[in-house]
Tab-separated table of C-alpha atoms in Angstrom:
chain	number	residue	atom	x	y	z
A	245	UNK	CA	-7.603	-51.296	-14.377
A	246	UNK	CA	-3.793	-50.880	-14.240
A	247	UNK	CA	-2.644	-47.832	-12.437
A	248	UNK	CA	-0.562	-45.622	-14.664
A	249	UNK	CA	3.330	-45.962	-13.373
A	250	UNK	CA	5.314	-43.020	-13.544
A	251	UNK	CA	7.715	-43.558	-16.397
A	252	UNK	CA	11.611	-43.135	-15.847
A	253	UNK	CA	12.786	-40.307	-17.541
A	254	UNK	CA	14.976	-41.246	-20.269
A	255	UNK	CA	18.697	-40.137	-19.511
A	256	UNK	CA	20.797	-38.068	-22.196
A	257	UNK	CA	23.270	-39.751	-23.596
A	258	UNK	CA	25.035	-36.778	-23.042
A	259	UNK	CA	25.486	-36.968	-19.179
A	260	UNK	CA	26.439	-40.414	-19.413
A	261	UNK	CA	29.751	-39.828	-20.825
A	262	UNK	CA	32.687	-39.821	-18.996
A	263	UNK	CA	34.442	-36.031	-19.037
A	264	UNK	CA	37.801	-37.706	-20.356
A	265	UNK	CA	38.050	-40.029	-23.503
A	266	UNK	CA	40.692	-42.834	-24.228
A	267	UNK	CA	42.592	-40.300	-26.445
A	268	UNK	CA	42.316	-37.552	-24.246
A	269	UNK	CA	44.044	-40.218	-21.235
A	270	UNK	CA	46.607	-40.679	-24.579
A	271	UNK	CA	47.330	-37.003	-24.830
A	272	UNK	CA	47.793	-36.454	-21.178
A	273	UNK	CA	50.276	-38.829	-20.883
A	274	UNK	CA	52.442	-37.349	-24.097
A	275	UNK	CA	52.512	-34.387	-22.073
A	276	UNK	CA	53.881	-35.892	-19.263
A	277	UNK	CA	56.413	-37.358	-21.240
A	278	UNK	CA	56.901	-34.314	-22.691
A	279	UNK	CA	57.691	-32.222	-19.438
A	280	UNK	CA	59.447	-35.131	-17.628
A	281	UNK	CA	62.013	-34.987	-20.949
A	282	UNK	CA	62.229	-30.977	-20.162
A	283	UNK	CA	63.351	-31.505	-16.753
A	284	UNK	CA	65.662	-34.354	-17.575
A	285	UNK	CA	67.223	-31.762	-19.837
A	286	UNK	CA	67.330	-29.300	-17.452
A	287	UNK	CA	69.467	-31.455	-14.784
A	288	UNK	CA	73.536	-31.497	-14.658
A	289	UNK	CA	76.353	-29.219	-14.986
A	290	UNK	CA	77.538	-29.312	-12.110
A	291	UNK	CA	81.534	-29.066	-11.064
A	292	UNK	CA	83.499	-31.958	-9.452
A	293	UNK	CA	85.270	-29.168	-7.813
A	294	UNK	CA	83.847	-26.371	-6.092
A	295	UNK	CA	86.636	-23.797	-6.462
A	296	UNK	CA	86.264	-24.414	-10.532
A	297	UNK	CA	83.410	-22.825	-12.433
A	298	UNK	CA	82.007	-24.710	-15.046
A	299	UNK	CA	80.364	-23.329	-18.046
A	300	UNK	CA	77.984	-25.822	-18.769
A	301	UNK	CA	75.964	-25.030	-16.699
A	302	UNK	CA	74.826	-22.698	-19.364
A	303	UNK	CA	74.476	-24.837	-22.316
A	304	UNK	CA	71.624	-23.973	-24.820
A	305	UNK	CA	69.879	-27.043	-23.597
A	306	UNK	CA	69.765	-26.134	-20.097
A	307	UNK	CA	69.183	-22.455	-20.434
A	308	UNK	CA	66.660	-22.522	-24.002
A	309	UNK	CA	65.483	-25.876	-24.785
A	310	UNK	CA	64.066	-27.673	-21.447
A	311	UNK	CA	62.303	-24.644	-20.508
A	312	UNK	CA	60.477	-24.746	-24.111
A	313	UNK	CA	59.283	-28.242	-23.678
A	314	UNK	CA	58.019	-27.937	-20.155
A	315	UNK	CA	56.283	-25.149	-20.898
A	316	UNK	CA	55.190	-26.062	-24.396
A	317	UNK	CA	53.778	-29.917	-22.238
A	318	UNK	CA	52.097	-27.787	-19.613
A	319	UNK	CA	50.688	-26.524	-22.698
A	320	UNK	CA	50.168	-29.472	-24.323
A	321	UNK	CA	48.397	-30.612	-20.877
A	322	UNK	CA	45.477	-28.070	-21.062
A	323	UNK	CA	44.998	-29.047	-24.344
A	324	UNK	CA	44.559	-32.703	-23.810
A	325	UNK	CA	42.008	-31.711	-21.040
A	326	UNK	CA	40.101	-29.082	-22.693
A	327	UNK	CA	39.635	-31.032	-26.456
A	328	UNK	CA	36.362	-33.028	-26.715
A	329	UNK	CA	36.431	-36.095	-28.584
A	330	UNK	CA	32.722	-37.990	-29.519
């Protein structure tokens, strides 16, 4: 007589997956680029002299734009994390 064997328990596919999917790795880095291109933006306008002011400083690039795309690739970020591909 054989001796019944406890069988393994058959694993879910579902816990085998890895949290993070080759798109999702995709997406993340998009949003990196994304905010790294905001704060490249953001940099400059400075003076070459101290006692001059210099306006652009305040550009609509500077002041409007980079601060959209960092925010809008933070963003982007939490999306990449949070969306479940099969």
């Amino acid at each position: 007589m054989k001796k019944n064997q406890p069988k393994m328990p058959e694993q879910n596919n579902e816990n085998n997956r890895m949290p993070l999917t080759r798109r999702n790795y995709i997406l993340l880095v998009i949003g990196f680029a994304v905010i790294l291109l905001g704060f490249v933006l953001m940099t400059g306008g400075g003076s070459e002299n101290p006692d001059e002011f210099n306006y652009a400083m305040f550009s609509w690039r500077r002041i409007t734009l980079a601060p959209i795309l960092v925010i809008g690739g933070f963003a982007f970020e939490i999306y990449a994390i949070l969306k479940r591909y099969e």
